[in-house]
PDB file of C-alpha atoms in Angstrom:
ATOM      1  CA  LEU V   1      52.146  38.272-150.719  1.00  0.00           C
ATOM      2  CA  VAL V   2      55.771  39.394-150.623  1.00  0.00           C
ATOM      3  CA  SER V   3      56.982  36.333-148.727  1.00  0.00           C
ATOM      4  CA  SER V   4      55.528  34.048-151.364  1.00  0.00           C
ATOM      5  CA  CYS V   5      57.599  35.818-154.044  1.00  0.00           C
ATOM      6  CA  VAL V   6      60.855  36.242-152.129  1.00  0.00           C
ATOM      7  CA  ASP V   7      62.226  33.197-150.304  1.00  0.00           C
ATOM      8  CA  SER V   8      64.227  35.228-147.765  1.00  0.00           C
ATOM      9  CA  LEU V   9      61.127  36.744-146.126  1.00  0.00           C
ATOM     10  CA  TRP V  10      59.563  34.427-143.548  1.00  0.00           C
ATOM     11  CA  SER V  11      57.541  36.808-141.430  1.00  0.00           C
ATOM     12  CA  VAL V  12      55.851  40.184-141.433  1.00  0.00           C
ATOM     13  CA  ALA V  13      58.649  41.605-139.267  1.00  0.00           C
ATOM     14  CA  GLN V  14      61.279  40.639-141.817  1.00  0.00           C
ATOM     15  CA  ALA V  15      59.130  42.068-144.598  1.00  0.00           C
ATOM     16  CA  LEU V  16      58.961  45.365-142.711  1.00  0.00           C
ATOM     17  CA  LEU V  17      62.713  45.313-142.076  1.00  0.00           C
ATOM     18  CA  VAL V  18      63.304  45.087-145.817  1.00  0.00           C
ATOM     19  CA  LEU V  19      61.451  48.388-146.174  1.00  0.00           C
ATOM     20  CA  CYS V  20      63.884  50.055-143.745  1.00  0.00           C
ATOM     21  CA  PRO V  21      67.169  51.045-145.374  1.00  0.00           C
ATOM     22  CA  GLY V  22      70.435  49.945-143.811  1.00  0.00           C
ATOM     23  CA  THR V  23      69.092  46.968-141.882  1.00  0.00           C
ATOM     24  CA  GLY V  24      71.551  44.537-143.413  1.00  0.00           C
ATOM     25  CA  LEU V  25      68.840  42.436-145.008  1.00  0.00           C
ATOM     26  CA  SER V  26      68.524  41.922-148.723  1.00  0.00           C
ATOM     27  CA  ALA V  27      67.710  44.902-150.880  1.00  0.00           C
ATOM     28  CA  LEU V  28      64.141  45.850-151.598  1.00  0.00           C
ATOM     29  CA  CYS V  29      64.359  44.529-155.149  1.00  0.00           C
ATOM     30  CA  PRO V  30      67.251  42.034-155.181  1.00  0.00           C
ATOM     31  CA  ALA V  31      68.808  41.184-158.536  1.00  0.00           C
ATOM     32  CA  GLU V  32      68.387  37.419-158.060  1.00  0.00           C
ATOM     33  CA  SER V  33      64.609  37.651-157.696  1.00  0.00           C
ATOM     34  CA  TRP V  34      63.556  38.633-161.202  1.00  0.00           C
ATOM     35  CA  HIS V  35      60.310  36.797-160.654  1.00  0.00           C
ATOM     36  CA  LEU V  36      59.358  39.611-158.247  1.00  0.00           C
ATOM     37  CA  SER V  37      57.136  41.976-160.157  1.00  0.00           C
ATOM     38  CA  PRO V  38      58.661  45.385-160.955  1.00  0.00           C
ATOM     39  CA  LEU V  39      55.266  46.859-160.178  1.00  0.00           C
ATOM     40  CA  LEU V  40      55.496  45.430-156.652  1.00  0.00           C
ATOM     41  CA  CYS V  41      58.956  46.970-156.220  1.00  0.00           C
ATOM     42  CA  VAL V  42      57.711  50.361-157.380  1.00  0.00           C
ATOM     43  CA  GLY V  43      54.712  50.016-155.080  1.00  0.00           C
ATOM     44  CA  LEU V  44      56.941  49.264-152.103  1.00  0.00           C
ATOM     45  CA  TRP V  45      59.145  52.271-152.886  1.00  0.00           C
ATOM     46  CA  ALA V  46      56.039  54.454-153.194  1.00  0.00           C
ATOM     47  CA  LEU V  47      54.787  53.120-149.859  1.00  0.00           C
ATOM     48  CA  ARG V  48      58.132  53.937-148.239  1.00  0.00           C
ATOM     49  CA  LEU V  49      58.121  57.457-149.702  1.00  0.00           C
ATOM     50  CA  TRP V  50      54.504  58.030-148.620  1.00  0.00           C
ATOM     51  CA  GLY V  51      55.341  56.886-145.074  1.00  0.00           C
ATOM     52  CA  ALA V  52      58.368  59.172-144.869  1.00  0.00           C
ATOM     53  CA  LEU V  53      56.379  62.158-146.137  1.00  0.00           C
ATOM     54  CA  ARG V  54      53.526  61.396-143.753  1.00  0.00           C
ATOM     55  CA  LEU V  55      55.924  61.144-140.804  1.00  0.00           C
ATOM     56  CA  GLY V  56      57.562  64.429-141.808  1.00  0.00           C
ATOM     57  CA  ALA V  57      54.170  66.138-142.020  1.00  0.00           C
ATOM     58  CA  VAL V  58      53.191  64.855-138.575  1.00  0.00           C
ATOM     59  CA  ILE V  59      56.453  66.103-137.051  1.00  0.00           C
ATOM     60  CA  LEU V  60      56.095  69.523-138.712  1.00  0.00           C
ATOM     61  CA  ARG V  61      52.492  69.830-137.528  1.00  0.00           C
ATOM     62  CA  TRP V  62      53.479  68.840-133.988  1.00  0.00           C
ATOM     63  CA  ARG V  63      56.307  71.413-133.887  1.00  0.00           C
ATOM     64  CA  TYR V  64      54.016  74.110-135.320  1.00  0.00           C
ATOM     65  CA  HIS V  65      51.394  73.552-132.638  1.00  0.00           C
ATOM     66  CA  ALA V  66      54.059  73.468-129.913  1.00  0.00           C
ATOM     67  CA  LEU V  67      55.591  76.767-131.061  1.00  0.00           C
ATOM     68  CA  ARG V  68      52.175  78.360-131.551  1.00  0.00           C
ATOM     69  CA  GLY V  69      51.213  77.367-128.019  1.00  0.00           C
ATOM     70  CA  GLU V  70      54.345  79.043-126.678  1.00  0.00           C
ATOM     71  CA  LEU V  71      53.661  82.249-128.617  1.00  0.00           C
ATOM     72  CA  TYR V  72      50.070  82.670-127.490  1.00  0.00           C
ATOM     73  CA  ARG V  73      50.603  81.744-123.873  1.00  0.00           C
ATOM     74  CA  PRO V  74      49.114  84.446-121.621  1.00  0.00           C
ATOM     75  CA  ALA V  75      51.717  86.853-120.302  1.00  0.00           C
ATOM     76  CA  TRP V  76      50.045  87.159-116.904  1.00  0.00           C
ATOM     77  CA  GLU V  77      50.151  84.498-114.297  1.00  0.00           C
ATOM     78  CA  PRO V  78      46.714  83.437-112.985  1.00  0.00           C
ATOM     79  CA  GLN V  79      47.447  85.041-109.618  1.00  0.00           C
ATOM     80  CA  ASP V  80      48.127  88.394-111.295  1.00  0.00           C
ATOM     81  CA  TYR V  81      44.839  88.151-113.161  1.00  0.00           C
ATOM     82  CA  GLU V  82      42.973  87.399-109.938  1.00  0.00           C
ATOM     83  CA  MET V  83      44.624  90.373-108.220  1.00  0.00           C
ATOM     84  CA  VAL V  84      43.557  92.737-111.025  1.00  0.00           C
ATOM     85  CA  GLU V  85      40.039  91.315-110.938  1.00  0.00           C
ATOM     86  CA  LEU V  86      39.848  91.866-107.162  1.00  0.00           C
ATOM     87  CA  PHE V  87      41.140  95.431-107.579  1.00  0.00           C
ATOM     88  CA  LEU V  88      38.500  96.195-110.220  1.00  0.00           C
ATOM     89  CA  ARG V  89      35.735  94.685-108.073  1.00  0.00           C
ATOM     90  CA  ARG V  90      36.749  96.859-105.092  1.00  0.00           C
ATOM     91  CA  LEU V  91      37.009  99.916-107.339  1.00  0.00           C
ATOM     92  CA  ARG V  92      33.451  99.353-108.591  1.00  0.00           C
ATOM     93  CA  LEU V  93      32.241  98.957-105.005  1.00  0.00           C
ATOM     94  CA  TRP V  94      34.018 102.153-103.955  1.00  0.00           C
ATOM     95  CA  MET V  95      32.612 104.092-106.927  1.00  0.00           C
ATOM     96  CA  GLY V  96      29.114 102.756-106.240  1.00  0.00           C
ATOM     97  CA  LEU V  97      28.743 101.005-109.582  1.00  0.00           C
ATOM     98  CA  SER V  98      27.925  97.677-107.941  1.00  0.00           C
ATOM     99  CA  LYS V  99      26.445  96.587-104.642  1.00  0.00           C
ATOM    100  CA  VAL V 100      27.767  94.138-102.063  1.00  0.00           C
ATOM    101  CA  LYS V 101      26.124  90.721-102.296  1.00  0.00           C
ATOM    102  CA  GLU V 102      24.677  89.627 -98.994  1.00  0.00           C
TER     103      GLU V 102
END
């Protein structure tokens, strides 16, 4: 659709490069292509803005989950937990609250 309106776009890759700022290709809405619909230009800018906001939201969500995982990490190592569990099991045996499984 875009390549039929703008002669400088021959492939999908070049069309995507136009959406990226600073690539050295022609501007998104070049002055010499007045036959390109202003609605299409606004749509492409909206698509670029939506993509940037979506990428920002994904990065923020990823960082939030990473930091939350660090905060709620158990303070005990698994070996410490097993040692406490063994101590409690032996204490129950010694106090007579549980019986030895045979």
